[in-house]
């Protein structure tokens, strides 16, 4: 099924419990902290519906969103990637956890369900869940990291406190009961379900925390504690165009005796397995290919903004500034190449299926996460003080005298005052606003801390191939007097 945006919005009015500080949000689709982002999510659903050929596929007599496609060949991977790109372009790369992100994780896992090894893994449940979310066209968010600084249970045990990390507190005939918290469910406020699991390794004895399952966001006992929403703080769309529409939200997942029926449990009581299921299946690669594609969309905006800002300040023709623009163009070209490379160098894996090139995907992930602040700094540098030269907000136009002064004095040879202010307000939402700050943090951490990403890259490297290169070279020479011919 392909869902319409309005249908998705109706589904979000389901009694879910969302808190902003002490304020309980009744309806996320109407609340000033979330309503515009909710509409953005709805627009993603409508985009798919309006572009069925490109953004869906047919299986079992039904059409499904393209990101549920279990790719069999290069063509399928290219279709998946193009679908991600359409979604990311719609949101200018601002929605990291758009509905195609976690869905791709689940789809990748459903390509190799036998990795959910019994008795602690439940491959049939995973497959059923995959078919269920694709037939509901569900938006799934995830919380797959234990809360920061609470990863050592000994402290809590010594003090006789409950361990805060989400874990199974009881098993019952018809399911498990979970309590505790998990970080950081981006987008959960707008999602149908939350996937709970562990993408970073647990110690083998952390069995009860190994629970991997999915629950509806409105499950009894589940609460989302939102970080400070930025949308609510916006004075107008003109003044904060990105925060106004694209604050995808981040929430702590708080569970108090949440019942999870067995059919929604995918891994139970096996700490190592709970992490392996992402990396021994295409799950992690499918999900993070989406991240790379989304980053590419964002870089298109950053590059365009760099050039527009330089035009606006009149610096665009200065050779040194053109060099900066050339550098930023190379940055955008680089991520474009890295995304395409993952498709061109695709892997026949698992049997009968196809996966993006894993090493290239991790290379892109490392490059993206490590360099985002530098790219934003290039934009910041081009902006100069122009961002603060503008009036505090566009209400300046409500007073005829001020409006007259503004439009007269703030025009430049390059552009009119309002157009200029609009451009600089947009740039500020990417370099300096709270929304921008959150994006700096997001791009650095969404896929895990840097050492985690590098461990993935390390794991996927065919070291024998590279050792062979060194060995071959060293074998081609010897101590003086014992030289070998170079063949
Ligand atoms: C905006 C945002 C959105 C997010 N969205 C989601 C989401 O949707 N779902 C989800 O599950 N998670 C999400 N996360 C959480 C994210 O996965 C984690 O932030 C990430 O895994 C890092 O964990 P941490 O924040 O606890 O940092 P920590 O692990 O505490 O690391 C903090 C710092 O210490 C360093 N450090 C810690 N241990 C080591 C070590 N052993 N070796 C070297 N350095 C070390 C790290 O490199 C890092 O610089 C999000 C995070 C952010 C910021």
Short mmCIF file of C-alpha atoms and ligand atoms in Angstrom, two decimals:
data_model
loop_
_atom_site.label_atom_id
_atom_site.label_comp_id
_atom_site.label_asym_id
_atom_site.label_seq_id
_atom_site.Cartn_x
_atom_site.Cartn_y
_atom_site.Cartn_z
CA UNK A 1 0.00 0.00 0.00
CA UNK A 2 1.08 3.55 -0.62
CA UNK A 3 -0.21 5.88 2.05
CA UNK A 4 -1.39 9.44 1.47
CA UNK A 5 0.07 12.24 3.58
CA UNK A 6 -3.25 13.03 5.23
CA UNK A 7 -3.74 9.40 6.18
CA UNK A 8 -0.37 9.43 7.86
CA UNK A 9 -1.26 12.56 9.79
CA UNK A 10 -4.48 10.90 10.99
CA UNK A 11 -2.48 7.94 12.22
CA UNK A 12 -0.37 10.27 14.37
CA UNK A 13 -3.46 11.30 16.34
CA UNK A 14 -3.37 8.08 18.28
CA UNK A 15 -2.96 9.14 21.89
CA UNK A 16 0.83 8.96 21.82
CA UNK A 17 2.55 10.48 24.83
CA UNK A 18 5.00 13.22 23.94
CA UNK A 19 6.49 15.66 26.42
CA UNK A 20 8.24 18.97 25.91
CA UNK A 21 9.62 19.52 29.40
CA UNK A 22 6.53 19.19 31.58
CA UNK A 23 4.11 19.98 28.78
CA UNK A 24 2.15 17.05 27.41
CA UNK A 25 1.52 17.40 23.69
CA UNK A 26 -2.02 16.41 22.73
CA UNK A 27 -1.69 16.27 18.99
CA UNK A 28 1.67 16.43 17.27
CA UNK A 29 0.04 17.33 13.96
CA UNK A 30 -1.43 20.52 15.44
CA UNK A 31 1.06 21.54 18.14
CA UNK A 32 3.18 24.60 17.24
CA UNK A 33 6.34 22.65 18.08
CA UNK A 34 5.71 19.90 15.56
CA UNK A 35 2.92 20.71 13.10
CA UNK A 36 5.07 21.95 10.20
CA UNK A 37 7.49 19.05 10.39
CA UNK A 38 4.47 16.71 10.52
CA UNK A 39 3.32 18.31 7.27
CA UNK A 40 6.75 17.77 5.80
CA UNK A 41 6.48 14.07 6.62
CA UNK A 42 3.03 14.03 5.01
CA UNK A 43 4.50 15.66 1.91
CA UNK A 44 7.00 12.80 1.62
CA UNK A 45 4.08 10.36 1.52
CA UNK A 46 2.34 12.47 -1.11
CA UNK A 47 5.52 12.66 -3.15
CA UNK A 48 5.59 8.87 -3.35
CA UNK A 49 1.95 8.70 -4.25
CA UNK A 50 2.44 11.24 -7.02
CA UNK A 51 5.51 9.45 -8.41
CA UNK A 52 4.46 5.85 -8.21
CA UNK A 53 6.62 4.62 -11.06
CA UNK A 54 9.87 5.92 -9.61
CA UNK A 55 9.06 5.61 -5.94
CA UNK A 56 7.38 2.27 -5.61
CA UNK A 57 7.57 -1.32 -6.81
CA UNK A 58 5.09 -4.10 -7.23
CA UNK A 59 5.21 -7.38 -5.36
CA UNK A 60 2.47 -9.83 -4.41
CA UNK A 61 -0.04 -7.79 -6.44
CA UNK A 62 0.49 -4.62 -4.41
CA UNK A 63 2.61 -1.50 -4.73
CA UNK A 64 5.09 -0.71 -1.98
CA UNK A 65 7.44 2.17 -1.24
CA UNK A 66 10.70 1.76 -3.12
CA UNK A 67 12.76 1.65 0.06
CA UNK A 68 11.19 -1.69 0.92
CA UNK A 69 12.66 -3.21 -2.24
CA UNK A 70 14.98 -6.14 -1.53
CA UNK A 71 17.42 -5.51 -4.34
CA UNK A 72 18.46 -8.36 -6.58
CA UNK A 73 20.75 -6.51 -8.97
CA UNK A 74 22.39 -3.20 -9.79
CA UNK A 75 19.22 -1.86 -11.35
CA UNK A 76 17.25 -2.40 -8.15
CA UNK A 77 19.95 -0.65 -6.12
CA UNK A 78 19.86 2.30 -8.49
CA UNK A 79 16.07 2.48 -8.09
CA UNK A 80 16.36 2.43 -4.31
CA UNK A 81 19.01 5.14 -4.42
CA UNK A 82 16.97 7.34 -6.75
CA UNK A 83 13.98 7.00 -4.41
CA UNK A 84 16.10 8.15 -1.46
CA UNK A 85 17.28 11.06 -3.56
CA UNK A 86 13.77 12.22 -4.37
CA UNK A 87 12.88 12.22 -0.69
CA UNK A 88 16.12 13.91 0.34
CA UNK A 89 15.79 16.55 -2.37
CA UNK A 90 12.27 17.32 -1.19
CA UNK A 91 13.60 18.05 2.29
CA UNK A 92 16.96 19.52 1.14
CA UNK A 93 18.69 16.80 3.16
CA UNK A 94 17.32 18.17 6.43
CA UNK A 95 15.38 15.06 7.41
CA UNK A 96 17.99 12.52 8.45
CA UNK A 97 15.49 9.96 9.63
CA UNK A 98 12.91 10.33 6.89
CA UNK A 99 10.64 7.28 6.54
CA UNK A 100 13.14 5.61 4.19
CA UNK A 101 15.92 5.40 6.80
CA UNK A 102 14.87 2.77 9.33
CA UNK A 103 12.72 1.03 6.69
CA UNK A 104 15.97 0.43 4.82
CA UNK A 105 17.54 -1.11 7.92
CA UNK A 106 14.61 -3.51 8.27
CA UNK A 107 14.59 -4.29 4.55
CA UNK A 108 18.32 -5.05 4.58
CA UNK A 109 17.78 -7.37 7.51
CA UNK A 110 14.88 -9.08 5.77
CA UNK A 111 17.29 -9.99 2.96
CA UNK A 112 19.22 -12.31 5.27
CA UNK A 113 16.85 -13.19 8.09
CA UNK A 114 18.75 -16.39 8.90
CA UNK A 115 21.34 -14.19 10.64
CA UNK A 116 18.77 -13.82 13.41
CA UNK A 117 19.99 -17.13 14.70
CA UNK A 118 17.75 -19.22 16.90
CA UNK A 119 17.11 -19.69 19.78
CA UNK A 120 17.69 -16.00 20.63
CA UNK A 121 16.85 -14.64 17.18
CA UNK A 122 13.39 -14.79 15.62
CA UNK A 123 13.77 -14.67 11.84
CA UNK A 124 10.09 -15.40 11.16
CA UNK A 125 9.05 -12.45 13.30
CA UNK A 126 11.44 -10.18 11.46
CA UNK A 127 10.09 -11.24 8.07
CA UNK A 128 6.51 -10.82 9.24
CA UNK A 129 7.34 -7.37 10.54
CA UNK A 130 9.00 -6.43 7.26
CA UNK A 131 5.89 -7.47 5.32
CA UNK A 132 3.68 -5.70 7.83
CA UNK A 133 5.42 -2.32 7.71
CA UNK A 134 5.66 -2.33 3.95
CA UNK A 135 1.98 -3.16 3.59
CA UNK A 136 1.07 -0.42 6.09
CA UNK A 137 3.64 1.92 4.49
CA UNK A 138 4.66 2.59 8.06
CA UNK A 139 7.14 5.18 9.24
CA UNK A 140 9.51 3.53 11.67
CA UNK A 141 11.99 5.47 13.81
CA UNK A 142 14.62 3.85 15.98
CA UNK A 143 16.33 4.10 19.34
CA UNK A 144 19.34 1.83 19.18
CA UNK A 145 21.84 3.38 21.58
CA UNK A 146 21.90 3.06 25.39
CA UNK A 147 21.72 6.39 27.19
CA UNK A 148 25.05 8.18 27.36
CA UNK A 149 27.17 7.63 30.46
CA UNK A 150 24.77 4.98 31.76
CA UNK A 151 26.39 2.05 30.03
CA UNK A 152 28.06 0.56 33.08
CA UNK A 153 25.40 -1.16 35.22
CA UNK A 154 27.71 -1.58 38.25
CA UNK A 155 27.23 2.00 39.47
CA UNK A 156 23.47 1.56 39.64
CA UNK A 157 23.65 -1.89 41.14
CA UNK A 158 26.00 -0.67 43.87
CA UNK A 159 23.57 2.12 44.74
CA UNK A 160 20.58 -0.16 44.48
CA UNK A 161 19.12 1.96 41.69
CA UNK A 162 17.37 0.69 38.60
CA UNK A 163 19.75 0.51 35.61
CA UNK A 164 18.42 3.26 33.33
CA UNK A 165 19.19 1.46 30.07
CA UNK A 166 16.16 -0.11 28.49
CA UNK A 167 15.99 -3.83 29.17
CA UNK A 168 13.62 -6.72 29.60
CA UNK A 169 12.23 -6.69 33.12
CA UNK A 170 9.82 -9.61 32.77
CA UNK A 171 8.92 -12.40 30.46
CA UNK A 172 5.29 -13.41 30.15
CA UNK A 173 3.53 -16.12 28.15
CA UNK A 174 2.56 -13.73 25.40
CA UNK A 175 5.61 -11.47 25.31
CA UNK A 176 8.25 -9.51 27.17
CA UNK A 177 7.93 -6.40 29.30
CA UNK A 178 10.53 -3.67 28.83
CA UNK A 179 11.47 -0.69 30.97
CA UNK A 180 14.16 1.97 30.83
CA UNK A 181 15.39 4.52 28.33
CA UNK A 182 17.19 4.59 25.06
CA UNK A 183 18.62 7.42 22.94
CA UNK A 184 17.80 9.13 20.65
CA UNK A 185 14.67 8.49 18.65
CA UNK A 186 14.87 11.08 15.89
CA UNK A 187 11.58 11.45 14.07
CA UNK A 188 9.70 9.19 16.51
CA UNK A 189 7.21 11.97 17.21
CA UNK A 190 6.07 11.57 13.57
CA UNK A 191 6.47 7.81 13.24
CA UNK A 192 4.13 4.88 13.56
CA UNK A 193 6.57 2.54 15.29
CA UNK A 194 9.85 2.64 17.15
CA UNK A 195 12.44 -0.02 16.54
CA UNK A 196 14.42 -0.74 19.69
CA UNK A 197 17.82 -2.41 19.50
CA UNK A 198 21.59 -1.99 19.72
CA UNK A 199 23.84 -0.77 16.95
CA UNK A 200 26.79 -0.35 19.27
CA UNK A 201 28.28 -3.47 20.88
CA UNK A 202 27.10 -4.64 24.28
CA UNK A 203 29.10 -6.76 26.71
CA UNK A 204 28.07 -10.44 26.39
CA UNK A 205 26.52 -10.41 29.87
CA UNK A 206 24.19 -7.50 29.00
CA UNK A 207 21.62 -10.01 27.83
CA UNK A 208 18.51 -8.25 29.04
CA UNK A 209 19.53 -5.07 27.22
CA UNK A 210 19.91 -7.04 24.02
CA UNK A 211 16.20 -6.90 23.37
CA UNK A 212 15.50 -6.01 19.76
CA UNK A 213 11.85 -5.36 19.05
CA UNK A 214 9.37 -2.94 17.54
CA UNK A 215 6.55 -1.15 19.33
CA UNK A 216 3.90 1.30 18.21
CA UNK A 217 4.66 4.85 19.34
CA UNK A 218 1.34 4.89 21.19
CA UNK A 219 2.13 1.72 23.16
CA UNK A 220 0.97 1.92 26.75
CA UNK A 221 3.86 2.95 29.00
CA UNK A 222 5.90 4.50 26.19
CA UNK A 223 6.75 8.19 26.37
CA UNK A 224 8.81 10.43 24.16
CA UNK A 225 10.70 13.20 25.90
CA UNK A 226 11.48 15.69 23.20
CA UNK A 227 14.55 17.87 23.20
CA UNK A 228 13.80 21.57 22.85
CA UNK A 229 11.85 21.89 19.61
CA UNK A 230 13.05 24.67 17.31
CA UNK A 231 9.93 25.01 15.22
CA UNK A 232 8.06 26.53 18.14
CA UNK A 233 10.71 29.23 18.54
CA UNK A 234 10.43 30.43 14.95
CA UNK A 235 8.88 33.85 14.50
CA UNK A 236 8.01 33.17 10.88
CA UNK A 237 8.94 30.94 8.00
CA UNK A 238 10.76 33.87 6.41
CA UNK A 239 12.98 34.30 9.46
CA UNK A 240 13.77 30.61 10.06
CA UNK A 241 12.91 28.77 6.86
CA UNK A 242 14.61 25.47 7.75
CA UNK A 243 13.63 25.21 11.41
CA UNK A 244 10.09 26.15 10.45
CA UNK A 245 9.55 23.06 8.28
CA UNK A 246 12.35 20.60 8.89
CA UNK A 247 12.81 20.14 12.61
CA UNK A 248 12.56 16.37 12.52
CA UNK A 249 12.72 16.17 16.36
CA UNK A 250 14.85 14.01 18.65
CA UNK A 251 13.41 12.30 21.69
CA UNK A 252 14.54 10.12 24.50
CA UNK A 253 12.54 6.94 24.49
CA UNK A 254 11.19 6.33 27.97
CA UNK A 255 9.56 2.97 28.65
CA UNK A 256 7.73 1.94 31.77
CA UNK A 257 6.50 -1.64 31.68
CA UNK A 258 5.82 -1.64 27.97
CA UNK A 259 4.46 -4.96 26.79
CA UNK A 260 5.95 -6.33 23.58
CA UNK A 261 4.15 -9.36 22.12
CA UNK A 262 6.49 -12.18 21.08
CA UNK A 263 5.75 -11.65 17.40
CA UNK A 264 7.39 -8.23 17.64
CA UNK A 265 10.54 -9.56 19.31
CA UNK A 266 13.46 -10.12 16.94
CA UNK A 267 16.35 -10.79 19.32
CA UNK A 268 16.17 -11.65 22.99
CA UNK A 269 18.90 -12.51 25.51
CA UNK A 270 21.88 -12.45 23.15
CA UNK A 271 24.03 -9.33 23.36
CA UNK A 272 26.35 -10.16 20.46
CA UNK A 273 23.57 -11.20 18.14
CA UNK A 274 21.65 -8.01 18.88
CA UNK A 275 24.43 -6.03 17.15
CA UNK A 276 25.45 -8.60 14.52
CA UNK A 277 22.07 -8.50 12.82
CA UNK A 278 22.88 -5.05 11.40
CA UNK A 279 26.32 -5.79 10.04
CA UNK A 280 25.97 -9.42 9.01
CA UNK A 281 23.01 -8.47 6.84
CA UNK A 282 22.73 -5.55 4.37
CA UNK A 283 20.79 -3.68 7.08
CA UNK A 284 23.48 -1.20 8.12
CA UNK A 285 24.60 -0.62 4.55
CA UNK A 286 21.09 -0.07 3.16
CA UNK A 287 20.23 2.33 5.99
CA UNK A 288 23.41 4.34 5.74
CA UNK A 289 23.36 4.52 1.96
CA UNK A 290 20.22 6.55 2.54
CA UNK A 291 22.25 8.77 4.87
CA UNK A 292 24.88 9.33 2.19
CA UNK A 293 22.25 10.21 -0.40
CA UNK A 294 20.59 12.60 2.01
CA UNK A 295 23.93 14.28 2.71
CA UNK A 296 24.37 14.76 -1.01
CA UNK A 297 21.06 16.66 -1.18
CA UNK A 298 22.20 18.84 1.68
CA UNK A 299 25.50 19.55 -0.06
CA UNK A 300 23.60 20.75 -3.13
CA UNK A 301 21.90 23.33 -0.92
CA UNK A 302 25.17 24.27 0.80
CA UNK A 303 26.96 24.70 -2.54
CA UNK A 304 24.13 26.76 -4.01
CA UNK A 305 24.02 28.91 -0.91
CA UNK A 306 27.77 29.50 -0.94
CA UNK A 307 27.52 30.82 -4.47
CA UNK A 308 24.38 32.89 -3.87
CA UNK A 309 25.89 34.45 -0.74
CA UNK A 310 29.08 35.28 -2.60
CA UNK A 311 27.01 36.88 -5.36
CA UNK A 312 25.02 38.80 -2.81
CA UNK A 313 28.07 40.25 -1.06
CA UNK A 314 29.64 41.06 -4.39
CA UNK A 315 32.61 38.81 -3.66
CA UNK A 316 31.79 36.13 -6.23
CA UNK A 317 34.23 37.38 -8.81
CA UNK A 318 37.17 37.77 -6.43
CA UNK A 319 39.65 35.04 -7.46
CA UNK A 320 40.17 33.84 -3.89
CA UNK A 321 36.40 33.54 -3.39
CA UNK A 322 35.98 31.70 -6.68
CA UNK A 323 38.58 29.28 -5.41
CA UNK A 324 36.46 28.65 -2.31
CA UNK A 325 33.44 28.09 -4.55
CA UNK A 326 35.48 25.69 -6.66
CA UNK A 327 36.43 23.82 -3.50
CA UNK A 328 32.79 23.58 -2.43
CA UNK A 329 31.84 22.40 -5.89
CA UNK A 330 34.42 19.64 -5.55
CA UNK A 331 32.85 18.73 -2.20
CA UNK A 332 29.43 18.29 -3.80
CA UNK A 333 30.98 16.39 -6.69
CA UNK A 334 32.81 14.16 -4.25
CA UNK A 335 29.69 12.98 -2.43
CA UNK A 336 27.92 12.55 -5.78
CA UNK A 337 30.75 10.28 -6.88
CA UNK A 338 30.77 8.39 -3.59
CA UNK A 339 27.05 7.66 -3.84
CA UNK A 340 27.32 6.56 -7.47
CA UNK A 341 30.38 4.44 -6.70
CA UNK A 342 28.42 2.45 -4.14
CA UNK A 343 26.01 1.49 -6.90
CA UNK A 344 28.57 0.90 -9.66
CA UNK A 345 30.74 -1.30 -7.43
CA UNK A 346 27.71 -3.13 -6.03
CA UNK A 347 28.09 -6.47 -4.29
CA UNK A 348 26.29 -9.72 -4.98
CA UNK A 349 25.38 -10.22 -1.37
CA UNK A 350 23.60 -11.95 0.25
CA UNK A 351 22.91 -14.92 -2.01
CA UNK A 352 20.43 -13.92 -4.68
CA UNK A 353 20.47 -10.31 -3.52
CA UNK A 354 22.39 -7.10 -4.09
CA UNK A 355 24.01 -4.63 -1.74
CA UNK A 356 25.70 -1.27 -2.16
CA UNK A 357 29.47 -1.44 -1.91
CA UNK A 358 30.02 -1.62 1.81
CA UNK A 359 33.54 -0.24 1.97
CA UNK A 360 32.59 2.73 -0.15
CA UNK A 361 29.51 3.32 1.96
CA UNK A 362 31.61 3.43 5.14
CA UNK A 363 34.22 5.61 3.41
CA UNK A 364 31.48 8.08 2.54
CA UNK A 365 30.07 7.91 6.06
CA UNK A 366 33.48 8.69 7.55
CA UNK A 367 34.07 11.53 5.10
CA UNK A 368 30.62 13.02 5.63
CA UNK A 369 30.69 12.92 9.41
CA UNK A 370 34.25 14.25 9.69
CA UNK A 371 33.94 17.14 7.26
CA UNK A 372 30.50 18.63 7.72
CA UNK A 373 31.64 21.33 10.17
CA UNK A 374 34.38 22.40 7.74
CA UNK A 375 31.90 22.69 4.87
CA UNK A 376 29.56 24.75 7.00
CA UNK A 377 32.53 26.91 8.02
CA UNK A 378 33.15 27.71 4.37
CA UNK A 379 29.59 29.00 4.13
CA UNK A 380 30.02 30.86 7.42
CA UNK A 381 33.14 32.56 6.12
CA UNK A 382 31.40 33.65 2.94
CA UNK A 383 28.54 35.13 4.98
CA UNK A 384 30.80 37.48 6.93
CA UNK A 385 28.80 39.74 9.21
CA UNK A 386 25.96 39.96 6.70
CA UNK A 387 23.82 37.64 8.79
CA UNK A 388 23.75 40.21 11.60
CA UNK A 389 23.41 43.23 9.41
CA UNK A 390 19.80 42.24 8.84
CA UNK A 391 16.94 43.40 11.08
CA UNK A 392 15.99 41.01 13.86
CA UNK A 393 13.03 39.77 11.90
CA UNK A 394 10.77 40.58 9.01
CA UNK A 395 8.29 42.45 11.22
CA UNK A 396 10.35 45.45 10.15
CA UNK A 397 8.07 45.49 7.11
CA UNK A 398 5.00 46.02 9.30
CA UNK A 399 6.01 49.59 10.12
CA UNK A 400 5.78 51.78 6.99
CA UNK A 401 8.57 54.12 8.07
CA UNK A 402 10.97 51.30 8.97
CA UNK A 403 9.96 49.37 5.87
CA UNK A 404 10.79 52.36 3.72
CA UNK A 405 14.16 52.80 5.35
CA UNK A 406 14.91 49.10 5.12
CA UNK A 407 14.05 48.70 1.47
CA UNK A 408 15.97 51.87 0.59
CA UNK A 409 19.16 51.37 2.56
CA UNK A 410 19.49 47.60 2.51
CA UNK A 411 19.29 47.22 -1.23
CA UNK A 412 22.60 46.64 -2.99
CA UNK A 413 23.71 46.55 -6.60
CA UNK A 414 23.21 42.80 -6.40
CA UNK A 415 19.74 42.54 -4.89
CA UNK A 416 16.78 44.13 -3.18
CA UNK A 417 16.60 44.39 0.60
CA UNK A 418 13.95 41.75 1.19
CA UNK A 419 15.55 39.22 -1.14
CA UNK A 420 18.88 39.79 0.57
CA UNK A 421 17.42 39.37 4.02
CA UNK A 422 15.66 36.21 2.91
CA UNK A 423 18.94 34.74 1.68
CA UNK A 424 20.88 35.58 4.82
CA UNK A 425 18.13 34.25 7.11
CA UNK A 426 18.27 30.97 5.19
CA UNK A 427 22.07 30.85 5.47
CA UNK A 428 21.86 31.54 9.21
CA UNK A 429 19.54 28.58 9.67
CA UNK A 430 22.35 26.44 8.30
CA UNK A 431 25.36 28.06 9.98
CA UNK A 432 24.27 29.66 13.21
CA UNK A 433 20.76 29.07 14.51
CA UNK A 434 19.94 26.41 17.06
CA UNK A 435 18.60 24.36 14.21
CA UNK A 436 22.01 24.69 12.53
CA UNK A 437 23.77 23.69 15.74
CA UNK A 438 21.66 20.58 16.01
CA UNK A 439 22.62 19.69 12.44
CA UNK A 440 26.31 20.04 13.26
CA UNK A 441 25.80 17.58 16.10
CA UNK A 442 23.62 15.33 14.01
CA UNK A 443 26.07 15.03 11.12
CA UNK A 444 28.86 14.19 13.54
CA UNK A 445 27.01 11.58 15.58
CA UNK A 446 23.99 10.13 13.82
CA UNK A 447 25.84 7.04 12.71
CA UNK A 448 27.70 6.63 15.99
CA UNK A 449 30.83 8.23 17.42
CA UNK A 450 33.76 8.47 14.99
CA UNK A 451 35.56 5.45 16.43
CA UNK A 452 32.45 3.34 15.79
CA UNK A 453 32.34 4.32 12.11
CA UNK A 454 36.04 3.59 11.73
CA UNK A 455 35.57 0.18 13.30
CA UNK A 456 33.00 -0.57 10.61
CA UNK A 457 35.48 0.50 7.94
CA UNK A 458 38.16 -1.64 9.56
CA UNK A 459 35.90 -4.68 9.67
CA UNK A 460 34.98 -4.48 5.99
CA UNK A 461 38.56 -4.09 4.75
CA UNK A 462 40.09 -7.06 2.91
CA UNK A 463 43.39 -6.68 4.72
CA UNK A 464 45.04 -9.62 2.95
CA UNK A 465 44.65 -7.77 -0.35
CA UNK A 466 46.46 -4.72 1.01
CA UNK A 467 49.07 -6.76 2.83
CA UNK A 468 49.60 -8.54 -0.49
CA UNK A 469 50.41 -5.23 -2.17
CA UNK A 470 53.10 -4.49 0.40
CA UNK A 471 54.44 -8.03 0.33
CA UNK A 472 54.60 -8.07 -3.48
CA UNK A 473 56.58 -4.85 -3.51
CA UNK A 474 58.97 -6.00 -0.80
CA UNK A 475 59.44 -9.33 -2.51
CA UNK A 476 60.65 -7.48 -5.61
CA UNK A 477 63.94 -6.34 -4.03
CA UNK A 478 66.48 -7.73 -1.64
CA UNK A 479 69.73 -6.87 0.08
CA UNK A 480 72.39 -5.36 -2.21
CA UNK A 481 74.09 -8.02 -4.29
CA UNK A 482 71.01 -10.20 -4.22
CA UNK A 483 68.79 -8.03 -6.44
CA UNK A 484 65.81 -9.59 -8.14
CA UNK A 485 64.48 -8.78 -11.52
CA UNK A 486 61.31 -6.76 -11.49
CA UNK A 487 58.80 -8.82 -13.40
C1 LIG B 1 21.04 14.86 16.63
C2 LIG B 1 21.20 13.40 16.94
C3 LIG B 1 20.27 12.50 16.47
C4 LIG B 1 20.38 11.16 16.77
N1 LIG B 1 19.44 10.28 16.31
C5 LIG B 1 19.47 9.00 16.70
C6 LIG B 1 18.45 8.08 16.33
O1 LIG B 1 17.55 8.40 15.55
N2 LIG B 1 18.48 6.85 16.85
C7 LIG B 1 19.47 6.43 17.69
O2 LIG B 1 19.43 5.30 18.14
N3 LIG B 1 20.48 7.26 18.03
C8 LIG B 1 20.49 8.52 17.57
N4 LIG B 1 21.49 9.37 17.95
C9 LIG B 1 22.46 8.89 18.92
C10 LIG B 1 23.76 8.57 18.30
O3 LIG B 1 23.69 7.31 17.73
C11 LIG B 1 24.80 8.67 19.39
O4 LIG B 1 24.93 10.03 19.71
C12 LIG B 1 26.12 8.10 18.97
O5 LIG B 1 26.02 6.71 18.88
C13 LIG B 1 27.23 8.45 19.93
O6 LIG B 1 26.90 8.04 21.23
P1 LIG B 1 26.93 9.08 22.42
O7 LIG B 1 26.20 10.28 21.97
O8 LIG B 1 26.46 8.40 23.63
O9 LIG B 1 28.44 9.49 22.55
P2 LIG B 1 29.57 8.75 23.38
O10 LIG B 1 29.63 7.31 22.99
O11 LIG B 1 29.41 9.04 24.81
O12 LIG B 1 30.85 9.47 22.83
C14 LIG B 1 31.13 10.82 23.20
C15 LIG B 1 32.54 11.13 22.79
O13 LIG B 1 33.48 10.29 23.44
C16 LIG B 1 34.28 9.59 22.50
N5 LIG B 1 34.44 8.21 22.93
C17 LIG B 1 33.64 7.50 23.76
N6 LIG B 1 34.09 6.24 23.91
C18 LIG B 1 35.20 6.15 23.15
C19 LIG B 1 36.10 5.11 22.84
N7 LIG B 1 35.97 3.87 23.39
N8 LIG B 1 37.12 5.35 22.00
C20 LIG B 1 37.27 6.58 21.45
N9 LIG B 1 36.44 7.61 21.70
C21 LIG B 1 35.43 7.40 22.51
C22 LIG B 1 33.46 9.61 21.19
O14 LIG B 1 34.26 9.56 20.03
C23 LIG B 1 32.74 10.93 21.29
O15 LIG B 1 33.54 11.95 20.78
C24 LIG B 1 21.44 10.71 17.59
C25 LIG B 1 22.40 11.61 18.04
C26 LIG B 1 22.30 12.95 17.71
C27 LIG B 1 23.35 13.88 18.20
#
